[in-house]
Structures are given as C-alpha cells and as structure tokens.
Amino acid sequence: QDDKLADRVWEAAVDFLGECGVYCQTTNRVILFNKDEILDILKYAPDSVTVGAGTDAVTEYARKVGDPRRPLLMGSSIGTPIEDEYFVPSMIAYIQEPEVDVTMAPTLTSIYGYDIRTRSPLEILSSWREVELTLEAMRRAGRPGMAFTGVGSSISDVGQLSADGPGGLRQTDLHTFGIVSELKTNYDILNKLTHILLRDGVVDPYANPIYGGLGGGIDGQAVLITAAMIALNVFFMATCVGTSPTHPFNFNDTG
C-alpha cells in the first residue's frame, strides 16, 4: 500500500477535472467546476445508501482502504445478450444465491421477434419487458424486495423515462446510467438524471474509461478513473458510483 502514490493520483485527478470538466455533446460546451468547488461538493457525497426493500434491503458503505466491512455483491449476467425465454431462469440462478445482494439484468436481443432500435417504441417495450422479467425472477426466487439496476435496455432516454415509475423501476432500485467515455455527457443522459432526481431515486451512474484511449496506459488510466468517479459525484449528483475500466479488445475487469 502506497499512500503517497494514492494522494498524488487523487491530486492529479482533481486538478485534471477542474481544468477539463465534462463535455456536453448536445450543446458543444464544457461544464466546469473549479478545484475549490469540486472539493467543497465532495464534502456532501453520501457515505452510505440503503437499496432494496423489506428483508431484502441492504446497505452499501463508502469503504476505505483496509475497511473490514463486506462490499456489496452484485450477482448477474450483466449486459449479456439473451433471448426472452432464457431471461428469467438466468436471473434466478444468481438471485437465489444468499451471498448476492443486488442484481442487474442481461440484455434482451429482441422484443416479440423484432430487433430493438433505439428511440423507437421497441426500445420502450424492451425496457418495460426487462423490468417485468426481472421482477418476475425475483418473485420466483423468493427475494421480491431485492434491488436491481436499470434500465440496461434503454440506450437513449425514452426507455428509462418510460419504465422508471409505477409498475416498473422502483425508488429503492438502482437507477443506472452511463456517461460517454471520456468525461462526456449529452441531453439523453441529463434527461435520465433529471427524471431520477425528481423520482427521488438512487442515482447510480458509471464511467468506463477505455484503456489505451485518451487516458493512455496504466498511469493515465489511474488518474482518469479517479477523475471520472469524482465527476459522477460532482457533476451527476451520484448516490453511488461504478466503473468497469474497458479494454478495447478484452472488454473489462470485474468492475
């Protein structure tokens, strides 16, 4: 453990984010907070969040280096392309495991025999279908209150805004969306964020820096990942954050 190295990475990340900000693709403008503003906002970052309901509720903590508390365990075939008929059995296989705290759905490849196209009615249908099948899997596994992240099938804003509400994604679930690598956003993403905040939901954004991309190799990635996690808190008002640093050919690590 090298605390001085960790401190240098942190300082570099804060300086980098304060100088570069987050680029909005829709407006072609940069959203900026200076270093002092970033550090001040971080003082108010949540140190814990409870997700799920009833006996299936679990609390995630902002764990420190060497923290003895058990990390939250997500068990799922996250993002794996899957046919409708295998969705529920696949989800049950994870949800029924006692060690699993929260889950996330695989990705439907089609809806009622049709390929899913973004910003179409099919995206709305697939988003609702993802939520419905996930809720069914949790009921059948005997863990109806478990939190899940969603909506993975919604690439644009329309699917998530539709399926995040009564009968769909619940306030106690993780309302998840990704930002664009590297440190970019757009109105689709900001529309999702606005809706989640108005729903008083758990804001769960993620950023996946690309290894060998704008951040370069390991050293640059360390700074970029740290800057991205700070940005999720400062710019996107995160309740909790996530990252799966992505290799262009080998996908990513365990997140």
CSV table of C-alpha atoms in Angstrom, one decimal:
chain,number,residue,atom,x,y,z
A,1,GLN,CA,0.0,0.0,0.0
A,2,ASP,CA,1.5,3.3,-1.1
A,3,ASP,CA,-0.5,6.2,0.5
A,4,LYS,CA,1.7,8.9,-1.1
A,5,LEU,CA,1.1,7.5,-4.5
A,6,ALA,CA,-2.7,7.4,-3.9
A,7,ASP,CA,-2.5,11.0,-2.7
A,8,ARG,CA,-0.7,12.0,-5.9
A,9,VAL,CA,-3.2,10.2,-8.1
A,10,TRP,CA,-6.1,12.0,-6.2
A,11,GLU,CA,-4.5,15.4,-6.6
A,12,ALA,CA,-3.8,14.9,-10.3
A,13,ALA,CA,-7.4,13.7,-10.8
A,14,VAL,CA,-8.9,16.8,-9.1
A,15,ASP,CA,-6.6,19.2,-11.0
A,16,PHE,CA,-7.4,17.4,-14.3
A,17,LEU,CA,-11.1,17.5,-13.7
A,18,GLY,CA,-11.1,21.2,-12.6
A,19,GLU,CA,-9.2,22.1,-15.8
A,20,CYS,CA,-11.0,19.9,-18.3
A,21,GLY,CA,-14.5,19.5,-16.9
A,22,VAL,CA,-17.2,17.4,-18.6
A,23,TYR,CA,-18.1,18.0,-22.3
A,24,CYS,CA,-21.7,18.1,-23.3
A,25,GLN,CA,-22.1,16.7,-26.8
A,26,THR,CA,-25.6,18.2,-27.3
A,27,THR,CA,-24.5,21.8,-26.7
A,28,ASN,CA,-20.8,21.5,-27.7
A,29,ARG,CA,-20.0,23.2,-24.4
A,30,VAL,CA,-17.9,22.2,-21.4
A,31,ILE,CA,-19.4,22.1,-17.9
A,32,LEU,CA,-16.8,23.3,-15.5
A,33,PHE,CA,-16.3,23.4,-11.7
A,34,ASN,CA,-13.1,24.7,-10.3
A,35,LYS,CA,-10.9,22.8,-7.9
A,36,ASP,CA,-12.3,24.5,-4.8
A,37,GLU,CA,-15.9,23.9,-5.9
A,38,ILE,CA,-15.1,20.2,-6.6
A,39,LEU,CA,-13.6,19.7,-3.1
A,40,ASP,CA,-16.5,21.5,-1.5
A,41,ILE,CA,-19.2,19.5,-3.3
A,42,LEU,CA,-17.4,16.2,-2.4
A,43,LYS,CA,-17.9,17.0,1.3
A,44,TYR,CA,-21.6,16.3,0.8
A,45,ALA,CA,-21.1,12.9,-1.0
A,46,PRO,CA,-23.2,10.2,0.7
A,47,ASP,CA,-21.2,7.8,2.9
A,48,SER,CA,-23.9,5.1,2.7
A,49,VAL,CA,-27.0,4.1,0.8
A,50,THR,CA,-29.7,1.6,1.5
A,51,VAL,CA,-31.3,-0.2,-1.5
A,52,GLY,CA,-34.0,-2.8,-1.8
A,53,ALA,CA,-37.0,-3.2,0.5
A,54,GLY,CA,-38.1,-5.2,3.5
A,55,THR,CA,-35.9,-8.2,4.4
A,56,ASP,CA,-34.1,-7.8,1.0
A,57,ALA,CA,-32.8,-4.3,1.8
A,58,VAL,CA,-29.0,-3.9,2.0
A,59,THR,CA,-26.7,-1.0,2.9
A,60,GLU,CA,-23.7,-0.1,0.8
A,61,TYR,CA,-20.9,1.9,2.5
A,62,ALA,CA,-18.2,4.2,1.2
A,63,ARG,CA,-15.4,1.7,2.2
A,64,LYS,CA,-11.9,2.9,2.9
A,65,VAL,CA,-8.6,1.2,2.2
A,66,GLY,CA,-8.4,-1.8,4.5
A,67,ASP,CA,-12.1,-1.5,5.5
A,68,PRO,CA,-13.2,-4.7,7.2
A,69,ARG,CA,-16.8,-4.2,6.1
A,70,ARG,CA,-18.1,-6.6,3.4
A,71,PRO,CA,-18.6,-5.0,0.0
A,72,LEU,CA,-21.9,-5.1,-1.7
A,73,LEU,CA,-22.1,-8.1,-4.1
A,74,MET,CA,-23.9,-7.8,-7.4
A,75,GLY,CA,-24.7,-11.1,-9.0
A,76,SER,CA,-25.9,-11.1,-12.5
A,77,SER,CA,-25.1,-11.8,-16.2
A,78,ILE,CA,-24.9,-8.0,-16.6
A,79,GLY,CA,-25.3,-6.9,-20.2
A,80,THR,CA,-25.1,-10.4,-21.7
A,81,PRO,CA,-27.2,-10.7,-24.8
A,82,ILE,CA,-30.0,-13.1,-24.1
A,83,GLU,CA,-33.2,-14.4,-25.6
A,84,ASP,CA,-36.5,-13.8,-23.9
A,85,GLU,CA,-37.1,-17.4,-22.9
A,86,TYR,CA,-33.8,-17.7,-21.0
A,87,PHE,CA,-34.1,-14.4,-19.2
A,88,VAL,CA,-35.9,-15.5,-16.0
A,89,PRO,CA,-34.0,-18.8,-15.5
A,90,SER,CA,-30.7,-17.0,-15.9
A,91,MET,CA,-31.7,-14.3,-13.4
A,92,ILE,CA,-33.0,-16.8,-10.8
A,93,ALA,CA,-29.6,-18.6,-10.9
A,94,TYR,CA,-28.0,-15.5,-9.5
A,95,ILE,CA,-30.8,-14.1,-7.3
A,96,GLN,CA,-31.3,-17.3,-5.4
A,97,GLU,CA,-27.7,-17.3,-4.1
A,98,PRO,CA,-27.7,-15.9,-0.5
A,99,GLU,CA,-24.4,-14.0,-1.0
A,100,VAL,CA,-25.9,-11.9,-3.7
A,101,ASP,CA,-27.2,-8.5,-2.5
A,102,VAL,CA,-28.3,-6.8,-5.7
A,103,THR,CA,-28.7,-7.8,-9.3
A,104,MET,CA,-28.8,-6.5,-12.9
A,105,ALA,CA,-30.5,-7.9,-15.9
A,106,PRO,CA,-28.9,-9.3,-19.1
A,107,THR,CA,-29.7,-7.5,-22.3
A,108,LEU,CA,-32.6,-8.6,-24.5
A,109,THR,CA,-31.6,-9.1,-28.1
A,110,SER,CA,-35.1,-8.7,-29.5
A,111,ILE,CA,-38.7,-7.9,-28.4
A,112,TYR,CA,-41.5,-10.0,-29.8
A,113,GLY,CA,-39.3,-11.2,-32.6
A,114,TYR,CA,-38.2,-7.7,-33.7
A,115,ASP,CA,-34.7,-6.2,-33.4
A,116,ILE,CA,-34.6,-3.4,-30.8
A,117,ARG,CA,-33.9,0.1,-32.3
A,118,THR,CA,-33.0,3.0,-30.0
A,119,ARG,CA,-35.5,5.9,-29.8
A,120,SER,CA,-38.3,3.7,-31.1
A,121,PRO,CA,-41.4,2.2,-29.5
A,122,LEU,CA,-39.4,-1.1,-29.4
A,123,GLU,CA,-36.9,0.5,-27.0
A,124,ILE,CA,-39.8,1.4,-24.7
A,125,LEU,CA,-41.2,-2.1,-25.0
A,126,SER,CA,-37.9,-3.8,-24.3
A,127,SER,CA,-37.2,-1.6,-21.3
A,128,TRP,CA,-40.6,-2.5,-19.7
A,129,ARG,CA,-40.0,-6.1,-20.6
A,130,GLU,CA,-36.6,-6.1,-18.9
A,131,VAL,CA,-38.1,-4.7,-15.7
A,132,GLU,CA,-41.1,-7.1,-15.8
A,133,LEU,CA,-39.0,-10.2,-16.3
A,134,THR,CA,-36.5,-9.1,-13.6
A,135,LEU,CA,-39.3,-8.5,-11.1
A,136,GLU,CA,-40.8,-11.9,-12.0
A,137,ALA,CA,-37.4,-13.6,-11.5
A,138,MET,CA,-37.0,-12.0,-8.0
A,139,ARG,CA,-40.5,-13.1,-7.0
A,140,ARG,CA,-39.9,-16.7,-8.1
A,141,ALA,CA,-36.5,-16.7,-6.3
A,142,GLY,CA,-38.3,-15.6,-3.1
A,143,ARG,CA,-36.5,-12.2,-2.9
A,144,PRO,CA,-39.1,-9.7,-4.2
A,145,GLY,CA,-37.6,-6.7,-2.4
A,146,MET,CA,-34.1,-7.1,-3.8
A,147,ALA,CA,-32.7,-4.0,-5.6
A,148,PHE,CA,-31.7,-4.2,-9.2
A,149,THR,CA,-30.1,-1.8,-11.6
A,150,GLY,CA,-31.9,-0.5,-14.6
A,151,VAL,CA,-32.7,0.1,-17.2
A,152,GLY,CA,-30.0,-1.6,-19.2
A,153,SER,CA,-32.1,-2.0,-22.4
A,154,SER,CA,-32.5,1.8,-22.6
A,155,ILE,CA,-29.7,3.3,-24.6
A,156,SER,CA,-31.5,6.7,-25.1
A,157,ASP,CA,-33.6,8.4,-22.5
A,158,VAL,CA,-37.0,7.3,-23.7
A,159,GLY,CA,-36.9,3.7,-22.4
A,160,GLN,CA,-35.7,4.6,-19.0
A,161,LEU,CA,-38.1,7.5,-18.6
A,162,SER,CA,-40.9,5.2,-19.5
A,163,ALA,CA,-40.0,2.2,-17.4
A,164,ASP,CA,-38.9,4.1,-14.3
A,165,GLY,CA,-42.2,4.6,-12.5
A,166,PRO,CA,-45.3,2.8,-11.1
A,167,GLY,CA,-45.1,-0.9,-12.0
A,168,GLY,CA,-41.6,-0.5,-13.2
A,169,LEU,CA,-38.3,0.5,-11.7
A,170,ARG,CA,-38.9,1.3,-8.0
A,171,GLN,CA,-37.4,4.1,-5.8
A,172,THR,CA,-35.5,1.5,-3.9
A,173,ASP,CA,-33.8,0.2,-7.0
A,174,LEU,CA,-30.5,1.5,-8.5
A,175,HIS,CA,-31.3,4.0,-11.3
A,176,THR,CA,-28.4,3.4,-13.5
A,177,PHE,CA,-26.9,5.3,-16.5
A,178,GLY,CA,-23.5,5.6,-18.1
A,179,ILE,CA,-21.6,8.6,-19.2
A,180,VAL,CA,-19.7,8.7,-22.5
A,181,SER,CA,-16.0,7.9,-22.5
A,182,GLU,CA,-14.1,10.1,-21.8
A,183,LEU,CA,-15.9,12.5,-19.5
A,184,LYS,CA,-18.7,13.4,-21.9
A,185,THR,CA,-22.5,13.7,-21.4
A,186,ASN,CA,-25.5,14.7,-23.5
A,187,TYR,CA,-29.1,15.6,-23.1
A,188,ASP,CA,-30.2,11.9,-23.2
A,189,ILE,CA,-28.0,11.3,-20.1
A,190,LEU,CA,-29.0,14.5,-18.4
A,191,ASN,CA,-32.7,13.8,-19.1
A,192,LYS,CA,-32.3,10.4,-17.3
A,193,LEU,CA,-30.6,12.2,-14.3
A,194,THR,CA,-33.3,14.8,-14.1
A,195,HIS,CA,-36.0,12.2,-14.0
A,196,ILE,CA,-34.2,10.1,-11.4
A,197,LEU,CA,-33.8,13.1,-9.1
A,198,LEU,CA,-37.5,14.1,-9.5
A,199,ARG,CA,-38.4,10.5,-8.6
A,200,ASP,CA,-36.1,10.7,-5.6
A,201,GLY,CA,-34.4,7.5,-6.8
A,202,VAL,CA,-31.0,6.1,-6.1
A,203,VAL,CA,-28.7,7.9,-8.6
A,204,ASP,CA,-26.2,5.2,-9.8
A,205,PRO,CA,-24.1,6.5,-12.7
A,206,TYR,CA,-21.0,4.7,-14.1
A,207,ALA,CA,-18.0,5.7,-16.2
A,208,ASN,CA,-15.8,3.2,-18.1
A,209,PRO,CA,-12.5,4.7,-19.2
A,210,ILE,CA,-11.0,3.0,-22.2
A,211,TYR,CA,-7.5,1.5,-21.7
A,212,GLY,CA,-5.2,2.8,-24.4
A,213,GLY,CA,-7.6,5.6,-25.4
A,214,LEU,CA,-7.4,9.2,-24.3
A,215,GLY,CA,-6.1,8.2,-20.9
A,216,GLY,CA,-3.2,6.2,-22.3
A,217,GLY,CA,-1.8,3.3,-20.3
A,218,ILE,CA,-1.9,2.3,-16.6
A,219,ASP,CA,-0.7,5.6,-15.2
A,220,GLY,CA,-3.1,7.7,-17.2
A,221,GLN,CA,-6.0,5.3,-16.5
A,222,ALA,CA,-5.5,5.5,-12.8
A,223,VAL,CA,-5.9,9.3,-12.9
A,224,LEU,CA,-8.7,9.2,-15.4
A,225,ILE,CA,-10.7,6.6,-13.4
A,226,THR,CA,-10.3,8.7,-10.3
A,227,ALA,CA,-11.4,11.9,-12.1
A,228,ALA,CA,-14.4,10.1,-13.6
A,229,MET,CA,-15.5,8.8,-10.2
A,230,ILE,CA,-15.2,12.4,-8.8
A,231,ALA,CA,-17.2,13.7,-11.8
A,232,LEU,CA,-20.0,11.3,-11.2
A,233,ASN,CA,-20.4,12.7,-7.7
A,234,VAL,CA,-19.9,16.4,-8.6
A,235,PHE,CA,-21.5,16.7,-12.0
A,236,PHE,CA,-24.1,13.9,-11.8
A,237,MET,CA,-25.1,14.0,-8.1
A,238,ALA,CA,-24.4,10.3,-7.6
A,239,THR,CA,-25.7,8.4,-4.7
A,240,CYS,CA,-23.3,5.6,-5.6
A,241,VAL,CA,-20.9,5.1,-8.5
A,242,GLY,CA,-19.4,2.4,-10.6
A,243,THR,CA,-16.7,1.7,-13.1
A,244,SER,CA,-15.5,-1.2,-15.3
A,245,PRO,CA,-12.4,0.1,-17.0
A,246,THR,CA,-12.6,-1.2,-20.5
A,247,HIS,CA,-10.0,-2.8,-22.8
A,248,PRO,CA,-10.9,-2.2,-26.5
A,249,PHE,CA,-10.5,-6.0,-27.3
A,250,ASN,CA,-10.8,-7.8,-23.9
A,251,PHE,CA,-13.8,-5.9,-22.6
A,252,ASN,CA,-13.2,-5.1,-18.9
A,253,ASP,CA,-12.3,-6.3,-15.4
A,254,THR,CA,-14.7,-7.2,-12.6
A,255,GLY,CA,-15.7,-3.5,-12.0
